[in-house]
Coordinates of C-alpha atoms in Angstrom, one line a residue:
M2 CA 0.0 0.0 0.0
K3 CA 1.4 3.4 -1.0
K4 CA 2.1 5.8 1.8
P5 CA 0.2 9.2 1.6
D6 CA 2.2 12.2 0.6
R7 CA 0.4 14.3 3.3
F8 CA 0.5 13.9 7.1
P9 CA -2.0 11.0 7.9
Y10 CA -3.8 13.1 10.6
E11 CA -6.6 10.5 10.8
T12 CA -4.3 8.1 12.5
S13 CA -2.9 10.5 15.1
R14 CA -3.9 9.7 18.6
W15 CA -4.2 13.4 19.3
S16 CA -6.4 14.2 16.4
P17 CA -9.7 16.0 17.4
A18 CA -13.0 14.2 17.0
Q19 CA -14.0 16.4 14.1
P20 CA -12.2 15.4 10.9
D21 CA -12.6 18.9 9.4
Q22 CA -10.8 20.4 12.4
A23 CA -8.0 17.9 12.2
K24 CA -7.6 18.7 8.5
R25 CA -7.4 22.5 9.4
W26 CA -4.7 21.8 12.0
S27 CA -2.7 19.8 9.5
E28 CA -3.0 22.5 6.8
E29 CA -1.9 25.1 9.3
L30 CA 1.2 23.1 10.2
D31 CA 2.0 22.6 6.5
T32 CA 2.3 26.4 6.2
Q33 CA 5.1 26.3 8.8
S34 CA 8.6 24.9 8.4
P35 CA 9.4 21.8 10.6
Q36 CA 12.1 23.9 12.4
N37 CA 9.6 26.5 13.3
V38 CA 7.2 23.9 14.7
R39 CA 10.1 22.3 16.6
N40 CA 11.1 25.6 18.2
R41 CA 7.5 26.3 19.2
L42 CA 7.1 23.0 20.9
V43 CA 10.4 23.5 22.8
Q44 CA 8.9 26.8 24.2
T45 CA 5.9 25.0 25.8
G46 CA 6.3 23.0 29.0
A47 CA 3.0 21.2 28.8
G48 CA 2.6 17.5 27.9
S49 CA 1.2 16.0 24.7
A50 CA -2.4 16.5 25.9
G51 CA -1.8 20.3 26.4
A52 CA -2.5 23.0 23.9
V53 CA -0.2 25.1 21.7
T54 CA -0.8 27.8 19.3
I55 CA 1.1 27.5 16.0
G56 CA 0.5 30.2 13.4
T57 CA -3.0 31.3 14.1
T58 CA -4.4 28.0 15.2
E59 CA -4.5 26.3 18.6
M60 CA -4.1 22.6 18.6
T61 CA -3.0 19.8 20.9
I62 CA 0.7 19.5 21.4
G63 CA 0.6 15.7 20.6
F64 CA -0.9 16.4 17.2
A65 CA 1.9 18.8 16.4
E66 CA 4.5 16.3 17.7
D67 CA 3.0 13.6 15.4
W68 CA 3.1 15.9 12.4
L69 CA 6.8 16.8 13.2
A70 CA 7.7 13.1 13.6
W71 CA 6.1 12.3 10.3
H72 CA 8.1 15.1 8.6
D73 CA 11.4 13.8 10.2
R74 CA 10.8 10.3 8.9
K75 CA 10.0 11.6 5.4
R76 CA 13.2 13.6 5.4
E77 CA 15.3 10.7 6.6
A78 CA 13.8 8.4 3.9
S79 CA 14.6 11.0 1.2
E80 CA 18.2 11.4 2.4
D81 CA 18.7 7.6 2.4
K82 CA 17.7 7.1 -1.2
P83 CA 21.0 8.4 -2.7
H84 CA 22.9 6.0 -0.4
R85 CA 20.8 3.1 -1.5
K86 CA 21.2 4.0 -5.1
H87 CA 24.9 4.3 -4.7
W88 CA 25.0 0.8 -3.1
L89 CA 22.9 -0.6 -5.9
D90 CA 25.1 0.9 -8.6
W91 CA 28.2 -0.5 -6.8
F92 CA 26.6 -3.9 -6.6
L93 CA 25.5 -4.0 -10.2
G94 CA 28.9 -2.8 -11.3
A95 CA 30.5 -5.6 -9.3
V96 CA 28.2 -8.1 -10.9
T97 CA 29.1 -6.9 -14.3
V98 CA 32.8 -6.9 -13.7
T99 CA 32.5 -10.4 -12.2
S100 CA 30.6 -11.7 -15.2
L101 CA 33.1 -10.2 -17.7
G102 CA 35.9 -11.7 -15.6
F103 CA 34.3 -15.1 -15.6
A104 CA 33.7 -14.9 -19.4
F105 CA 37.4 -14.0 -19.9
F106 CA 38.4 -16.8 -17.6
T107 CA 36.4 -19.5 -19.4
S108 CA 37.1 -18.3 -22.9
V109 CA 40.7 -17.2 -22.7
L110 CA 42.5 -18.3 -19.6
Y111 CA 40.8 -21.6 -18.8
Q112 CA 41.3 -23.8 -21.9
R113 CA 39.6 -27.2 -22.1
D114 CA 39.9 -29.8 -24.8
D115 CA 37.2 -32.5 -24.5
I116 CA 36.6 -34.6 -27.6
R117 CA 34.5 -37.8 -27.5
V118 CA 33.4 -40.3 -30.1
V119 CA 30.3 -42.4 -30.4
I120 CA 31.2 -45.8 -32.1
G121 CA 27.9 -47.6 -32.5
E122 CA 28.6 -50.6 -34.8
A123 CA 31.6 -49.0 -36.4
L124 CA 34.6 -51.4 -37.1
K125 CA 32.6 -54.5 -35.9
V126 CA 34.4 -57.6 -37.2
T127 CA 32.5 -60.9 -37.4
R128 CA 33.3 -64.4 -38.5
D129 CA 31.9 -65.8 -41.8
K130 CA 32.9 -67.9 -44.8
G131 CA 36.0 -69.2 -43.1
G132 CA 37.3 -65.7 -42.4
L133 CA 36.6 -62.3 -40.9
V134 CA 34.1 -59.9 -42.4
L135 CA 34.1 -56.1 -42.0
A136 CA 31.6 -53.6 -43.5
E137 CA 33.1 -51.2 -46.0
D138 CA 31.1 -48.2 -44.8
Q139 CA 31.8 -46.9 -41.3
N140 CA 30.1 -44.2 -39.3
F141 CA 31.3 -42.3 -36.3
T142 CA 29.9 -39.3 -34.3
F143 CA 32.4 -36.8 -32.7
I144 CA 31.4 -34.5 -29.9
N145 CA 33.4 -31.4 -28.8
S146 CA 32.5 -30.5 -25.2
G147 CA 35.5 -28.3 -24.8
N148 CA 35.9 -24.6 -25.5
R149 CA 38.4 -24.9 -28.3
Q150 CA 38.1 -26.3 -31.8
A151 CA 39.9 -29.5 -32.8
L152 CA 40.8 -31.3 -36.0
I153 CA 40.3 -35.0 -36.4
S154 CA 43.2 -35.6 -38.7
E155 CA 43.2 -39.4 -39.0
I156 CA 41.0 -42.4 -38.2
Y157 CA 42.8 -45.7 -38.2
A158 CA 42.2 -49.2 -36.9
E159 CA 44.1 -52.5 -36.4
L160 CA 43.2 -56.1 -36.0
V161 CA 45.6 -57.4 -33.4
L162 CA 46.4 -61.1 -33.0
I163 CA 46.2 -62.3 -29.4
T164 CA 49.3 -64.3 -28.7
D165 CA 49.1 -64.3 -24.9
P166 CA 46.6 -63.1 -22.2
K167 CA 48.4 -59.7 -21.9
T168 CA 48.1 -58.8 -25.5
G169 CA 46.8 -55.3 -26.0
C170 CA 46.6 -52.7 -28.8
D171 CA 50.4 -52.6 -28.9
G172 CA 50.6 -56.3 -30.0
R173 CA 53.3 -57.1 -32.5
F174 CA 51.1 -59.0 -34.9
A175 CA 48.5 -56.7 -36.3
K176 CA 46.7 -56.2 -39.6
S177 CA 45.7 -52.7 -40.7
I178 CA 42.2 -51.4 -41.2
V179 CA 42.8 -48.2 -43.2
L180 CA 40.0 -45.6 -43.4
N181 CA 39.7 -42.7 -45.8
P182 CA 37.6 -40.1 -44.0
T183 CA 37.9 -36.4 -44.9
Q184 CA 39.6 -34.4 -42.2
I185 CA 37.0 -32.7 -40.0
V186 CA 37.2 -29.6 -37.8
I187 CA 34.9 -29.8 -34.7
K188 CA 34.0 -26.4 -33.2
P189 CA 33.2 -26.0 -29.5
G190 CA 29.8 -27.4 -28.7
D191 CA 29.5 -29.2 -32.0
I192 CA 28.3 -32.8 -32.7
S193 CA 29.7 -33.9 -36.0
P194 CA 28.9 -37.2 -37.9
V195 CA 31.7 -38.7 -39.9
H196 CA 31.3 -41.2 -42.7
A197 CA 34.4 -43.2 -43.8
K198 CA 35.2 -46.1 -46.0
V199 CA 37.6 -49.0 -45.3
V200 CA 40.3 -49.0 -48.0
Q201 CA 40.6 -52.4 -49.8
R202 CA 44.1 -53.3 -48.7
Y203 CA 45.8 -56.6 -47.7
P204 CA 44.6 -58.7 -46.0
W205 CA 41.1 -57.4 -46.9
E206 CA 39.5 -58.2 -50.2
R207 CA 36.2 -57.1 -51.5
D208 CA 33.2 -59.4 -51.0
K209 CA 29.5 -58.9 -51.6
D210 CA 29.0 -58.5 -47.9
G211 CA 31.8 -56.0 -47.4
L212 CA 35.5 -56.8 -47.0
L213 CA 36.7 -60.3 -46.2
F214 CA 39.9 -61.5 -44.5
R215 CA 40.3 -65.1 -45.7
Q216 CA 42.0 -67.3 -43.1
A217 CA 43.9 -70.5 -43.5
K218 CA 42.4 -73.4 -41.6
E219 CA 45.1 -73.2 -38.9
E220 CA 44.2 -69.5 -38.4
Q221 CA 40.5 -70.0 -37.8
N222 CA 41.0 -70.6 -34.1
D223 CA 42.9 -67.3 -33.5
S224 CA 41.4 -64.5 -31.4
Y225 CA 41.8 -60.8 -32.2
I226 CA 41.3 -57.4 -30.7
V227 CA 40.0 -54.6 -32.8
C228 CA 41.7 -51.3 -31.8
L229 CA 40.8 -47.8 -32.9
Q230 CA 43.4 -45.1 -33.2
L231 CA 42.5 -41.4 -33.6
Y232 CA 44.8 -38.5 -34.2
V233 CA 43.6 -35.1 -33.0
T234 CA 45.1 -31.7 -33.6
T235 CA 44.4 -28.8 -31.2
P236 CA 45.6 -25.1 -31.3
D237 CA 48.7 -26.0 -29.3
S238 CA 49.3 -29.6 -30.2
A239 CA 50.3 -30.8 -33.6
S240 CA 48.9 -34.3 -33.1
S241 CA 47.6 -36.3 -30.1
R242 CA 47.1 -40.0 -30.5
S243 CA 44.3 -41.8 -28.8
V244 CA 44.1 -45.6 -28.8
Q245 CA 40.9 -47.5 -27.8
R246 CA 40.1 -51.3 -27.5
L247 CA 36.8 -51.9 -29.2
Y248 CA 36.1 -55.6 -29.6
L249 CA 37.3 -59.1 -28.8
V250 CA 36.9 -61.3 -31.8
S251 CA 36.9 -65.0 -30.7
P252 CA 36.7 -68.2 -32.8
N253 CA 33.2 -68.6 -31.5
D254 CA 31.1 -65.5 -32.0
D255 CA 29.2 -66.2 -28.8
Q256 CA 32.4 -65.5 -26.9
S257 CA 33.2 -62.3 -28.7
K258 CA 32.5 -59.1 -26.7
D259 CA 32.7 -55.3 -26.6
F260 CA 35.2 -53.5 -24.5
F261 CA 33.1 -50.3 -24.3
D262 CA 29.6 -49.2 -23.4
R263 CA 27.7 -48.5 -26.6
N264 CA 25.5 -46.0 -24.7
T265 CA 28.5 -43.9 -23.6
P266 CA 30.8 -41.8 -25.9
L267 CA 34.4 -42.9 -25.7
K268 CA 36.9 -40.3 -24.4
V269 CA 39.4 -39.3 -27.1
I270 CA 41.1 -36.4 -25.5
Q271 CA 40.4 -34.6 -22.2
R272 CA 42.7 -32.0 -20.7
T273 CA 42.7 -28.5 -19.3
H274 CA 45.3 -25.9 -18.9
W275 CA 45.9 -22.1 -18.5
G276 CA 47.2 -19.9 -21.3
F277 CA 46.5 -17.9 -24.3
G278 CA 47.1 -20.6 -27.0

C-alpha cells in the first residue's frame, strides 16, 4: 500500500473528534517549516495533551508532535535514497565486472579440450565364410564438449592377433584397417557425424557382404582385438594420439564381446590448462 504524501492526521492519537478540524490543523502546520514547529514545541512546557498555538491555530501538542515526527521520517527516507542508489550501482557494477571476468576466464585463460566419439557398430568384425568380415562403410559421431576447436586428422584401426593373455593394442602381430575419411574440424559445442570407407588393402579383399579377410584353416581358431586409433590436432598440439580397444573377436562369435559401453561416448582427449594458446 502506497504511503500518503500528506500527514495522515486521521491516524494521530491526538487528532480531534471532528475530521474537518484535524484537517485544518494539518494544513496550518503545512504552512510552517518543521524547524519553526520544533522551536514552538520547545517553548511550551506542557505534555502532549496540552494546547499550543502554531501560526493562528490552537491545537493539541501531541498532534503537532506527530506531524513533526512524520516530517522527520519523510526527510530521513529521502536522504537515504542516494545512499541506497549508490550501493545498488556499486553492486550492479561488481556483478558486471565479475561476469566479464568469468567470461574472460572461461574463454581465454581456462582452456579445455574435451573430444569424444560415439562408435555404434563401427569397425565391428564378425566371422563368416572361413574368415573375418568387415563392413566397407563406417560411421562415427564426434562430440566437442571443450571450449576450443579441434581437428580429427586421421582415423585408423588395427586387427591385433592375441598371442598371450596380456596382448593389447600394442601387440606385434596386427593387420591394418585403413579408413579414408575427410579431415574434420569440430567447433566447441558441435556434434559432427563422420562417414568413412575402409580402404581395400591386404589382407582385406572385396566381397559382396563388405570386406573379407580369408583365413587359413590353422588361423581360424585365432582370437583378435579390434583397436581404434585417432589423431587429434588442437591449437597448441600438432597431433595427439588416442588408442581404444573396441572388440574381442573369438573363434566362437558367442564368446566375442565389446570393450566399451555403446551408450556412452568414448573419451578421445580430455585436458585443461591455462594460457592464451
